[in-house]
mmCIF file of C-alpha atoms and ligand atoms in Angstrom:
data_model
loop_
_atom_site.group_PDB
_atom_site.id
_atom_site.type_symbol
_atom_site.label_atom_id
_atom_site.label_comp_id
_atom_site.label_asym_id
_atom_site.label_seq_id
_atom_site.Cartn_x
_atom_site.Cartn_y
_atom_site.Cartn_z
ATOM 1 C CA UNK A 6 26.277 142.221 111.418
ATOM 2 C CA UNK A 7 24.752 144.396 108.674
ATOM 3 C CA UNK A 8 21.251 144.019 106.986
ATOM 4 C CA UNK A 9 21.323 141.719 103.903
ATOM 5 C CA UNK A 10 20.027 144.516 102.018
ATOM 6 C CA UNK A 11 22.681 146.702 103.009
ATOM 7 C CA UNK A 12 25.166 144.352 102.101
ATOM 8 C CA UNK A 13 23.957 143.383 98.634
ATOM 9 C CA UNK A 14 23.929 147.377 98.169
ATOM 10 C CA UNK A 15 27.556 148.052 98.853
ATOM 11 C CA UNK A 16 28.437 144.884 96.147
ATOM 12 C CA UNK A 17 26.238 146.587 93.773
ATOM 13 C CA UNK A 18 27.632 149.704 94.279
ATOM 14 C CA UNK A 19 30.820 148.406 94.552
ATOM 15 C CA UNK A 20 30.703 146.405 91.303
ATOM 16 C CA UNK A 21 29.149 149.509 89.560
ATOM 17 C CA UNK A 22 32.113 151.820 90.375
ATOM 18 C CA UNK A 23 34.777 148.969 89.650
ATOM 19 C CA UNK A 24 33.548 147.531 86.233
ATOM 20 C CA UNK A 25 33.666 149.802 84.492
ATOM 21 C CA UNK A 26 36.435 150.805 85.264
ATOM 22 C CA UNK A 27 38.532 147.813 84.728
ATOM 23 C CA UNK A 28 36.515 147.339 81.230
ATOM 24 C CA UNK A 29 38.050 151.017 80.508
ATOM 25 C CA UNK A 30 41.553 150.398 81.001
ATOM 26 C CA UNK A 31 41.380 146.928 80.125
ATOM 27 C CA UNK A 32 40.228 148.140 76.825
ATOM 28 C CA UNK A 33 43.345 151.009 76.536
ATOM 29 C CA UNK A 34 45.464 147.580 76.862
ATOM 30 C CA UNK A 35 43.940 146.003 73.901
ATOM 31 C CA UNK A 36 44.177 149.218 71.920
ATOM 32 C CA UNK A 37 47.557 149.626 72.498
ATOM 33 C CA UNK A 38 48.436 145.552 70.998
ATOM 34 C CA UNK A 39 46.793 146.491 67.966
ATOM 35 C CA UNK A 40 48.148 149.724 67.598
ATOM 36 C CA UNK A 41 51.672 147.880 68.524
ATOM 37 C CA UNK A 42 51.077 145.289 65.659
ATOM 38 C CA UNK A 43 49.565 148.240 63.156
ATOM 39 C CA UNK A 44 52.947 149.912 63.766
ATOM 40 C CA UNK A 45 54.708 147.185 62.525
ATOM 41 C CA UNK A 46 53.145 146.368 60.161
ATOM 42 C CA UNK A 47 53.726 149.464 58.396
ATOM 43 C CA UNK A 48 57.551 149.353 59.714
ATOM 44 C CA UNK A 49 57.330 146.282 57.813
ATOM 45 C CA UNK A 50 58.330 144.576 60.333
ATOM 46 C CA UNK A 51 58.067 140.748 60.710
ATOM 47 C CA UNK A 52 56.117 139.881 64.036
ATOM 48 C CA UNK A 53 57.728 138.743 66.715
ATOM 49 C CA UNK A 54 57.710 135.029 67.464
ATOM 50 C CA UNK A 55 55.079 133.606 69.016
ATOM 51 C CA UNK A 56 55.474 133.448 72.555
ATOM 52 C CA UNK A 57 54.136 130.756 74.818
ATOM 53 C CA UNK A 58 51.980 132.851 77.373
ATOM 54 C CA UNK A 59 53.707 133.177 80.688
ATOM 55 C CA UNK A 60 50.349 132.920 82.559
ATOM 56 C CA UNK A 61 47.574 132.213 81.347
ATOM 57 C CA UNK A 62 44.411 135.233 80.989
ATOM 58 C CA UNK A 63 42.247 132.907 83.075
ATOM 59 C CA UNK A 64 44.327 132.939 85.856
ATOM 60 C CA UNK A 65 45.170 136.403 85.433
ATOM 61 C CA UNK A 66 41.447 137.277 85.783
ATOM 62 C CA UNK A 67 40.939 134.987 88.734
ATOM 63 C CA UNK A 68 43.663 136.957 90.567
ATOM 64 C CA UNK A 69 42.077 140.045 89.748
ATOM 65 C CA UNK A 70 38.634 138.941 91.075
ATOM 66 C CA UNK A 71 40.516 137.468 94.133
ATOM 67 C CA UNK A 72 41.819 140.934 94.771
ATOM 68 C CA UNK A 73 38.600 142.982 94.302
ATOM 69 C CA UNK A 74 36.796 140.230 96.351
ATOM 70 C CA UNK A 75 39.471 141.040 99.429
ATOM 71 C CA UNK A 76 38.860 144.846 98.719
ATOM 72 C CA UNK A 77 35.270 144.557 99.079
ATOM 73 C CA UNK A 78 35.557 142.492 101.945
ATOM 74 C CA UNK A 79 37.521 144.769 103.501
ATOM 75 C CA UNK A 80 34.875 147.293 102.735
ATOM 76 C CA UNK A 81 32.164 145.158 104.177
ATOM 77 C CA UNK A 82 34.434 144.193 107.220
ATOM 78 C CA UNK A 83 34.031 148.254 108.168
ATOM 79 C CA UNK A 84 38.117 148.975 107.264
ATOM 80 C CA UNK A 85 37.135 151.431 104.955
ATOM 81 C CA UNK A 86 34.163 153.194 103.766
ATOM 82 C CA UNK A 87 33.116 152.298 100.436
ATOM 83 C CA UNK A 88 36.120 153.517 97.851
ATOM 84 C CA UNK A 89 35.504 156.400 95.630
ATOM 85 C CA UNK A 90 38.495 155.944 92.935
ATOM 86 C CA UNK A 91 37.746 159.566 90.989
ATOM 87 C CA UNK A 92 39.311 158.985 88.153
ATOM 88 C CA UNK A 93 37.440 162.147 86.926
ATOM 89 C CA UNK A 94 34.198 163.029 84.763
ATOM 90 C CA UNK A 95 34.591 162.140 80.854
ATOM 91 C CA UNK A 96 36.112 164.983 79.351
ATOM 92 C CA UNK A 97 38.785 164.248 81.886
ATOM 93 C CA UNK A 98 38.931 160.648 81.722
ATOM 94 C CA UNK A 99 39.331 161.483 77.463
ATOM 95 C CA UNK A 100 42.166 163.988 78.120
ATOM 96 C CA UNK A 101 44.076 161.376 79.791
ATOM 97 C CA UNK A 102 43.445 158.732 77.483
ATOM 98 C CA UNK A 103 44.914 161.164 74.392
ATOM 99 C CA UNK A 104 47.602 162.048 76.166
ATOM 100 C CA UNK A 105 48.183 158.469 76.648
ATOM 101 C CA UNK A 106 47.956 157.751 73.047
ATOM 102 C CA UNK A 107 49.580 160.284 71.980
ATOM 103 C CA UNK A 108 52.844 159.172 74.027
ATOM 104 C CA UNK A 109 53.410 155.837 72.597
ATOM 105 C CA UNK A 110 55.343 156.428 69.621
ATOM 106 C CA UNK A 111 57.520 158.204 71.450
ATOM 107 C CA UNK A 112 57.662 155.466 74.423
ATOM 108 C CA UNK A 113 57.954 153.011 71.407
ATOM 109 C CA UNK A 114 61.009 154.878 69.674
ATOM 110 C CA UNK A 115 62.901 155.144 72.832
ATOM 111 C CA UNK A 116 62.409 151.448 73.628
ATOM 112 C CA UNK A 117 63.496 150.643 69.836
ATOM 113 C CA UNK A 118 66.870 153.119 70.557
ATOM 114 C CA UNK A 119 67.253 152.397 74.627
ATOM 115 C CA UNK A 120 67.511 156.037 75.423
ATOM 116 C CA UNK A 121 66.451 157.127 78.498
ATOM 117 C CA UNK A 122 68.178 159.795 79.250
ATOM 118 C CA UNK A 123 66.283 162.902 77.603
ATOM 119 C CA UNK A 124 65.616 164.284 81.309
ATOM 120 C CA UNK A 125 69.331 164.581 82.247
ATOM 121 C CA UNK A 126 69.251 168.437 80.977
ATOM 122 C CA UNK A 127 72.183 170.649 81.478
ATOM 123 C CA UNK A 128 69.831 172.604 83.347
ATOM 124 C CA UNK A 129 68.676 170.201 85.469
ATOM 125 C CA UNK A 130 71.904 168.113 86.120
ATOM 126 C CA UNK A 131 72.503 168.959 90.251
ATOM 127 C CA UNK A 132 68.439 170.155 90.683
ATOM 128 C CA UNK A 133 67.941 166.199 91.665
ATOM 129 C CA UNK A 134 69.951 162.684 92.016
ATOM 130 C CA UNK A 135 71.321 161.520 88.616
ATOM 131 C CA UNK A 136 68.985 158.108 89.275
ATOM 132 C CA UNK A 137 66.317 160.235 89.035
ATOM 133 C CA UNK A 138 66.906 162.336 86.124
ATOM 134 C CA UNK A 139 65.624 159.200 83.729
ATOM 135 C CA UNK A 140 62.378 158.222 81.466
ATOM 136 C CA UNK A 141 61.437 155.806 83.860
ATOM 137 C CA UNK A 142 59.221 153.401 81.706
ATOM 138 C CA UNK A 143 60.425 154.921 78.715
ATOM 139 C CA UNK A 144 57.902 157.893 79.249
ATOM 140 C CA UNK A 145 58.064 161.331 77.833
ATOM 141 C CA UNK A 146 59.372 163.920 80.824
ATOM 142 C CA UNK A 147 60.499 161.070 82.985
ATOM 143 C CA UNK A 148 58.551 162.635 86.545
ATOM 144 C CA UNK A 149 59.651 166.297 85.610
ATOM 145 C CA UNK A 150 56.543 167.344 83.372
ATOM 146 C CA UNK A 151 53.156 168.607 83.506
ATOM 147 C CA UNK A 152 51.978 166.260 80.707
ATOM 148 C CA UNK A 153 53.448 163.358 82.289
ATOM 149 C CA UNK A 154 51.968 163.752 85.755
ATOM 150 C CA UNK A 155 48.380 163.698 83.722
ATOM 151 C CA UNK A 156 49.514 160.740 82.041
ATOM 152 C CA UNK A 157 50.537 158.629 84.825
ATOM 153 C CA UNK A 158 47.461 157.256 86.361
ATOM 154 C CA UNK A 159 46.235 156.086 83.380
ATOM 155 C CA UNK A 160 49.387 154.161 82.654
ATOM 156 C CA UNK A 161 49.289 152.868 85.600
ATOM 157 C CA UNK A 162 45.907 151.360 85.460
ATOM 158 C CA UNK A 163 46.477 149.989 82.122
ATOM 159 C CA UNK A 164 49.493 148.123 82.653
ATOM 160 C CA UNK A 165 47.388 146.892 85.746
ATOM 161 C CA UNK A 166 44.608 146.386 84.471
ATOM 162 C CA UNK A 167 42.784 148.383 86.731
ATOM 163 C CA UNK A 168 44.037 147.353 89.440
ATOM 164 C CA UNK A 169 46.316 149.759 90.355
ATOM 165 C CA UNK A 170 43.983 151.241 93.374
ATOM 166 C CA UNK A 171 42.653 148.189 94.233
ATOM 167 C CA UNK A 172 46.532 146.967 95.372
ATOM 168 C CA UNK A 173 47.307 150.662 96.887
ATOM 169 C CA UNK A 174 44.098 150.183 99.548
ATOM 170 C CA UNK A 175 45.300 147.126 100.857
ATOM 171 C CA UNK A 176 47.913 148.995 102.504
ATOM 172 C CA UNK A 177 44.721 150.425 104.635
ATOM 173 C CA UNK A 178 43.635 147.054 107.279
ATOM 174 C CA UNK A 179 47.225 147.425 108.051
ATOM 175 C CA UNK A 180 47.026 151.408 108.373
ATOM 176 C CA UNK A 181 43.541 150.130 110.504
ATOM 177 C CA UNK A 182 45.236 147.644 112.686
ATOM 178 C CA UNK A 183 47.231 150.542 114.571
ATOM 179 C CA UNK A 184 45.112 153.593 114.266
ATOM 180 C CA UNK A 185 41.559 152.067 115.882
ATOM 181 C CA UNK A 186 40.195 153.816 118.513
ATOM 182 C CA UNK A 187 42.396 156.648 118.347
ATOM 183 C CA UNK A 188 41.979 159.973 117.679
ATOM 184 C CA UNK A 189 42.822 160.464 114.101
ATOM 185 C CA UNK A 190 43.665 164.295 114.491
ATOM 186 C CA UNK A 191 46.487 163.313 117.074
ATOM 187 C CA UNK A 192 47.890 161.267 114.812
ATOM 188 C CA UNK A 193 50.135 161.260 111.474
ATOM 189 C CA UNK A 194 51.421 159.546 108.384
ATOM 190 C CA UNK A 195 53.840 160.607 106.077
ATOM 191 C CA UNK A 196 53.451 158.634 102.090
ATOM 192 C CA UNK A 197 57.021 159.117 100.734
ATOM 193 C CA UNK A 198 56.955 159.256 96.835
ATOM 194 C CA UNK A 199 53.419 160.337 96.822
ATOM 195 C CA UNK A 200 53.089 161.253 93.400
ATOM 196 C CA UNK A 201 49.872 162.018 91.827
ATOM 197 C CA UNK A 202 48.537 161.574 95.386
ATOM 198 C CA UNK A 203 45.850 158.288 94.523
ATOM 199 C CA UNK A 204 46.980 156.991 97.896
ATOM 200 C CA UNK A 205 46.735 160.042 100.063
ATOM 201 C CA UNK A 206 43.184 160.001 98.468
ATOM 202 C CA UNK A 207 41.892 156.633 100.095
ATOM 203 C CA UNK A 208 44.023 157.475 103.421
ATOM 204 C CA UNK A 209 41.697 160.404 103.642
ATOM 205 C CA UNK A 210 38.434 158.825 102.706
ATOM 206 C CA UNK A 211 39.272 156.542 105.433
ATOM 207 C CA UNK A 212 40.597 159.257 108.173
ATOM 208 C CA UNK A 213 39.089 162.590 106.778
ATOM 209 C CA UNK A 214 40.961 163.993 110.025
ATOM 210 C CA UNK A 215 44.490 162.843 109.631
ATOM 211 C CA UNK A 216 46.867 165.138 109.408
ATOM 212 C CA UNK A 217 48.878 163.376 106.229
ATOM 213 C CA UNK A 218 52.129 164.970 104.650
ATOM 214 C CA UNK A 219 53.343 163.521 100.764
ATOM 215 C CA UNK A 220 56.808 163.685 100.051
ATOM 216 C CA UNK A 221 57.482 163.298 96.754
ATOM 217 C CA UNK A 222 60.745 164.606 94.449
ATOM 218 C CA UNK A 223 58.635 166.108 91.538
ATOM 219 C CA UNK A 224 57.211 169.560 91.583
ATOM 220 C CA UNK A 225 54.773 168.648 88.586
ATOM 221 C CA UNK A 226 53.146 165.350 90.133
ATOM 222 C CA UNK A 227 52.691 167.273 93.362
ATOM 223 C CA UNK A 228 51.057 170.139 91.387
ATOM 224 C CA UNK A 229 48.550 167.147 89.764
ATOM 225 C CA UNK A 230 47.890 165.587 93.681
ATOM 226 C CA UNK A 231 47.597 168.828 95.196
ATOM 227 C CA UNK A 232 44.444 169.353 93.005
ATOM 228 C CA UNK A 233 43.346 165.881 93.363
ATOM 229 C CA UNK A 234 43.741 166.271 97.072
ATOM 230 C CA UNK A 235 41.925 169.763 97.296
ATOM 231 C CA UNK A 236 38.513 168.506 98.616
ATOM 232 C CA UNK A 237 40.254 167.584 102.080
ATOM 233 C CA UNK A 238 41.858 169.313 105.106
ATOM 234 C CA UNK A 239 45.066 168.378 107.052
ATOM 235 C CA UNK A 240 46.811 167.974 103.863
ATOM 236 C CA UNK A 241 50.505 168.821 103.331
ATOM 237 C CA UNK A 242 52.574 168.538 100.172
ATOM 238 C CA UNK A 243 55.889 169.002 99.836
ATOM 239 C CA UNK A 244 58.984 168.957 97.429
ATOM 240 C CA UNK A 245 61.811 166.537 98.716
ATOM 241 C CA UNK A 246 64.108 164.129 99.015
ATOM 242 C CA UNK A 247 62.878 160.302 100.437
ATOM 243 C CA UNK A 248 66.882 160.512 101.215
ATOM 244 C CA UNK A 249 65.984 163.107 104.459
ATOM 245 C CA UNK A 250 62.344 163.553 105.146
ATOM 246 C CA UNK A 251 61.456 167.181 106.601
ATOM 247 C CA UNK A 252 60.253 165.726 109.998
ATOM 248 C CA UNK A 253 61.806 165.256 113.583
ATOM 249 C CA UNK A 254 62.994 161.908 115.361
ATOM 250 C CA UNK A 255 60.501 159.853 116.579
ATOM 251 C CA UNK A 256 57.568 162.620 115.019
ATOM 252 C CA UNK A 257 55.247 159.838 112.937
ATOM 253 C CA UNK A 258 52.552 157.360 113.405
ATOM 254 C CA UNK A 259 53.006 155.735 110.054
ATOM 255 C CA UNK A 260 55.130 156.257 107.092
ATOM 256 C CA UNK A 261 53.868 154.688 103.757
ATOM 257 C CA UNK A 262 55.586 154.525 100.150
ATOM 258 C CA UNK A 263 53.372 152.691 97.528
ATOM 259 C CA UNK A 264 55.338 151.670 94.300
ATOM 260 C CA UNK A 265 58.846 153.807 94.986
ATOM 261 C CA UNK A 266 60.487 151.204 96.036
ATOM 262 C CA UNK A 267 61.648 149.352 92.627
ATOM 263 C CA UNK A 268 61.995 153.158 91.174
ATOM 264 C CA UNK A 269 65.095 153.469 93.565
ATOM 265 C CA UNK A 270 68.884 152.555 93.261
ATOM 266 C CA UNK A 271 69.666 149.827 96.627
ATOM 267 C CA UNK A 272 71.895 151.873 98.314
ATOM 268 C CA UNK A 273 69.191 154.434 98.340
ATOM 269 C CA UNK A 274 66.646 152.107 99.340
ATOM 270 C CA UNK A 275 68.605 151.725 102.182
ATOM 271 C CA UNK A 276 68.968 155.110 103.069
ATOM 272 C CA UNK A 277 65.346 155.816 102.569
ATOM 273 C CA UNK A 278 63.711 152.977 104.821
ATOM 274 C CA UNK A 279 66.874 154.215 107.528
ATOM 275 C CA UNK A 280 65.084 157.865 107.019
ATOM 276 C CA UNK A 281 61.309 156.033 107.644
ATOM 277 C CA UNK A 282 62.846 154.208 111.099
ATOM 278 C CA UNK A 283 63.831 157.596 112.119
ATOM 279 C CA UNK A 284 61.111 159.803 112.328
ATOM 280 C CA UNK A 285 58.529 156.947 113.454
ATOM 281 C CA UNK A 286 57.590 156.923 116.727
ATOM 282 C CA UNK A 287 58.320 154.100 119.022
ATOM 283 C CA UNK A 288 55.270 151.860 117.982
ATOM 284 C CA UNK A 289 54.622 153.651 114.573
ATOM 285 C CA UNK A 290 54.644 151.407 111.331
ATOM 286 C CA UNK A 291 56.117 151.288 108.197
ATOM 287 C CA UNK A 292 54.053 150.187 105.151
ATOM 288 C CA UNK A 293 55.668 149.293 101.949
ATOM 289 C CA UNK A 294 53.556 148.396 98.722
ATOM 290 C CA UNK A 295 55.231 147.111 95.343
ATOM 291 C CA UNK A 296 55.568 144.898 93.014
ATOM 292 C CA UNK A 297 55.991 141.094 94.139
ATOM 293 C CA UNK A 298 59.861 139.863 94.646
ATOM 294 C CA UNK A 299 60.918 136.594 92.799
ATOM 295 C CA UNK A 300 59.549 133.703 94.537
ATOM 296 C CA UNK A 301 56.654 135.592 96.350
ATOM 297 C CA UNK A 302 54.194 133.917 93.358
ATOM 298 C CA UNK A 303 56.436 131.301 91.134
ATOM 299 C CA UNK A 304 54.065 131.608 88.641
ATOM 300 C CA UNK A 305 54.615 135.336 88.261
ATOM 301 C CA UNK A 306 58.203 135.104 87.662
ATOM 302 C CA UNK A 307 58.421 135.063 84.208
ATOM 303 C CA UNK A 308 56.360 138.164 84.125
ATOM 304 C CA UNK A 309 58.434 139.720 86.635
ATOM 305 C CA UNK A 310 61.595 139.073 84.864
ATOM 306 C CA UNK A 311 60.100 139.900 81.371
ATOM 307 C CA UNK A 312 59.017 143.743 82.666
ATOM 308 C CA UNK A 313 61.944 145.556 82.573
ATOM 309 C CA UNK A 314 62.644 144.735 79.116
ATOM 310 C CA UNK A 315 59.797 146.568 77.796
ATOM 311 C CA UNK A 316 59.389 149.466 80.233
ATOM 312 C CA UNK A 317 62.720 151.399 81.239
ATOM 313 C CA UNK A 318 62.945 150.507 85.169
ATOM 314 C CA UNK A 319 66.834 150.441 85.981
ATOM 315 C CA UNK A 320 66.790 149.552 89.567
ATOM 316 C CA UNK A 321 63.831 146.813 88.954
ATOM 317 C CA UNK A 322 66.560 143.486 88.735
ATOM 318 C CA UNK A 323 67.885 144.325 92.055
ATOM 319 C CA UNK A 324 64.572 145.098 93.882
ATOM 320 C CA UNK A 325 63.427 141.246 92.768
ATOM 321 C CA UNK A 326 65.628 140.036 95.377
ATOM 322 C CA UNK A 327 65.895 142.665 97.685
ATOM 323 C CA UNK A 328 65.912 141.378 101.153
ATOM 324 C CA UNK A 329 63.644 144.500 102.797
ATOM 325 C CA UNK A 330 63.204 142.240 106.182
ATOM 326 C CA UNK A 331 66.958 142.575 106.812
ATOM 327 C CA UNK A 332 67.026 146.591 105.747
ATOM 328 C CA UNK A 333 64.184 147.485 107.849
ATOM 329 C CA UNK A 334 66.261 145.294 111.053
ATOM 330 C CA UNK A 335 69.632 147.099 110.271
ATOM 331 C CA UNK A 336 67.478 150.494 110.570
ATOM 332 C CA UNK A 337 65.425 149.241 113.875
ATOM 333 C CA UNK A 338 62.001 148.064 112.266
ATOM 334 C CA UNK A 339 60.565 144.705 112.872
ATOM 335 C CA UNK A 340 59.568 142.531 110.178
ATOM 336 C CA UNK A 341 55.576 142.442 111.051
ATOM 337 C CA UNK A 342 54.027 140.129 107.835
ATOM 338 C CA UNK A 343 53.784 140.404 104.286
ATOM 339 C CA UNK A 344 50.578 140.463 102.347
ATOM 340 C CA UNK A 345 50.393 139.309 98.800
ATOM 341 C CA UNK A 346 48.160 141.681 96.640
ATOM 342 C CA UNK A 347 47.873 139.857 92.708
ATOM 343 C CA UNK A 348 51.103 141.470 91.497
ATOM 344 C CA UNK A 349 51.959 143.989 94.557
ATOM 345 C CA UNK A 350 53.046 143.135 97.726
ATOM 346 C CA UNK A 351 52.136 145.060 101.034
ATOM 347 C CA UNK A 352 55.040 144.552 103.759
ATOM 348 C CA UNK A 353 54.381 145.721 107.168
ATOM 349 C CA UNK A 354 57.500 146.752 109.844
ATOM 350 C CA UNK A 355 57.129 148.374 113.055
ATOM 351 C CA UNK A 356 59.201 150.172 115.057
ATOM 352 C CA UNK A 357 59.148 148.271 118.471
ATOM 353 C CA UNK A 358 61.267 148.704 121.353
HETATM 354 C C1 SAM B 419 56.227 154.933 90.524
HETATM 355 S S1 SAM B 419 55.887 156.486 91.214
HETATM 356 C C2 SAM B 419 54.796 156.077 92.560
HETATM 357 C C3 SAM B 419 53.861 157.202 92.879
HETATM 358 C C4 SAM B 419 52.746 156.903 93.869
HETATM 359 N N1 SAM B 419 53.240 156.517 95.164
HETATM 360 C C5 SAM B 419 51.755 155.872 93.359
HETATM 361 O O1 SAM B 419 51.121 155.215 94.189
HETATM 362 O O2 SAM B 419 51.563 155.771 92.145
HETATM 363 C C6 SAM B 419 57.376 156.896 92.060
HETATM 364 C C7 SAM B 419 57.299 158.274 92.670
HETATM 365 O O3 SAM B 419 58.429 158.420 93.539
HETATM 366 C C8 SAM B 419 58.971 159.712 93.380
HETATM 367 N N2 SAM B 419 60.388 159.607 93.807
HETATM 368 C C9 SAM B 419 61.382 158.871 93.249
HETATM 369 N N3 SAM B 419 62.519 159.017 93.937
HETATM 370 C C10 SAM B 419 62.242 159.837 94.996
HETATM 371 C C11 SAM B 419 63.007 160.355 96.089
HETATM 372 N N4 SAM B 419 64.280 160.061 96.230
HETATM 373 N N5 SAM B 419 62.398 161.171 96.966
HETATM 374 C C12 SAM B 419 61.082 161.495 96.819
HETATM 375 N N6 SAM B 419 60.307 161.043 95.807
HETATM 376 C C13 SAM B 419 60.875 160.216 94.906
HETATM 377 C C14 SAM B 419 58.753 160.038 91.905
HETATM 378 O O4 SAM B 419 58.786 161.417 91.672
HETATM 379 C C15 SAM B 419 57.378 159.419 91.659
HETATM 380 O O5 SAM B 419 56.351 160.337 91.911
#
């Protein structure tokens, strides 16, 4: 058991990095209602009705605090060292937060007109799946640009409420559960749809040792996690296709995807866990985090329902009632549990005999 001074430490060190932070992009949330109700305003635009809250913000908050409570515990509980979330020093954290800003109208005018197509180029029709070629959430360069990789994690955390990291680490006690008391340089996990690479990040503070490869379809979020990524070893990134992973049969520990899921079209879901069963060993795991399904939380399902309305996310209806248990079994995973996480959901196969 640790010393009572060491554990009142990690809290306050814990609650000094997390704070903070959630008062930050808490705050980006508020800005953007009252810039929302500014803009129409001058639009003069009537406001919209009142709507009766779906949930209320106390309840909202207690999940929250139910959530960081479980990722300190897990902290304290020795599954992973103390999280270091670098979102960056200030100058950093204030480029982000323009170029956040300075998105919305545009966001807010393709909402208003439904387009969502401005990514589907003649030049880059063919260079990727149609599904992909779209402004997911309505955002400027859809997952093609520069500016929109150094975007994301802020909105992200905003529509989260800075929570977004917080839900990615609880894919690590289930990353724990298989990979204790091994050697982490024998071993290997592959995080399909890596993006800015935020997950690879805690993997590594976790297992500086493990060889990790991210997978992701976008040239310009790997450029963005391959310099977030550059103070550890063992660290591959490459550009491809979920659809056929660059590794052999039965090659991987543990394959992880953390919010691709609902991004994806269902027949390509399907071919994408399929691709996951193959190249896991025999006794490797599969770890899925996203959003929670209808019925996982009742309470949430208004909320769930209500989000693809306001950000673009095409494939998000079907993914509510996706049955991933029955995927995973016609591509040879077992169904091991699912784990709740506020609005995420961490479900655990493995690949068993
Ligand atoms: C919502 S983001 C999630 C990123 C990251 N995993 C995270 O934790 O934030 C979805 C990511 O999946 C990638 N993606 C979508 N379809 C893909 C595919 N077929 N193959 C590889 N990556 C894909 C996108 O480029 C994007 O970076």
């Amino acid at each position: 058991m640790s010393h009572p001074l060491l554990s009142l430490a990690t809290r306050l060190s814990y609650g000094a990095r997390q704070l903070p932070r959630i008062a930050w992009y808490v705050g980006h949330g508020y800005a953007v209602q009252q810039l929302a109700k500014e803009a129409r305003r001058r639009a003069g635009e009537a406001p919209p009705a009142p709507r009766k809250p779906v949930l209320s913000d106390r309840r909202l908050y207690a999940d929250m605090a139910e959530l960081f409570g479980r990722d300190l515990g897990n902290v304290e509980a020795g599954l992973y060292p103390l999280p270091a979330d670098h979102d960056g020093a200030w100058p950093t954290l204030l480029h982000r937060s323009r170029l956040f800003f300075s998105d919305l109208p545009d966001v807010y005018r393709r909402r208003q007109s439904g387009r969502h197509d401005e990514v589907l180029t003649e030049d880059m029709r063919g260079r990727r799946p149609d599904y992909y070629l779209q402004n997911f959430h309505f955002q400027s360069g859809g997952w093609l640009t520069d500016e929109s990789a150094s975007r994301y994690d802020t909105q992200v955390e905003v529509l989260f409420k800075g929570t977004g990291n917080a839900m990615r680490r609880q894919a690590l006690p289930e990353l724990h559960e298989i990979f204790a008391g091994k050697d982490q340089r024998r071993l290997s996990l592959i995080d399909i749809g890596c993006g800015t690479g935020r997950f690879l990040d805690f993997v590594k503070q976790a297992w500086p040792r493990l060889p990790v490869l991210g997978l992701d379809l976008s040239e310009a979020y790997l450029r963005h996690a391959r310099k977030h990524l550059r103070r550890w070893s063992w660290v591959r990134l490459a550009v491809g296709n979920a659809e056929s992973i660059p590794a052999p049969d039965n090659s991987q520990d543990a394959v992880t995807s953390i919010f691709t899921m609902h991004e994806l079209p269902p027949e390509v879901r399907r071919k994408v866990i399929a691709e996951c069963a193959r190249v896991l060993k025999l006794g490797g795991r599969l770890i899925l985090i996203d959003s929670l399904q209808r019925g996982d939380a009742p309470d949430y399902d208004a909320i769930l329902e209500r989000f693809p309305t306001n950000y673009h996310e095409p494939y998000y209806a079907s993914y509510l009632d996706e049955d991933f248990t029955a995927i995973a079994r016609e591509a040879g995973l077992t169904h091991v549990r699912d784990v709740t996480a506020f609005v995420s959901k961490v479900m655990v196969f493995d690949k068993t005999a």
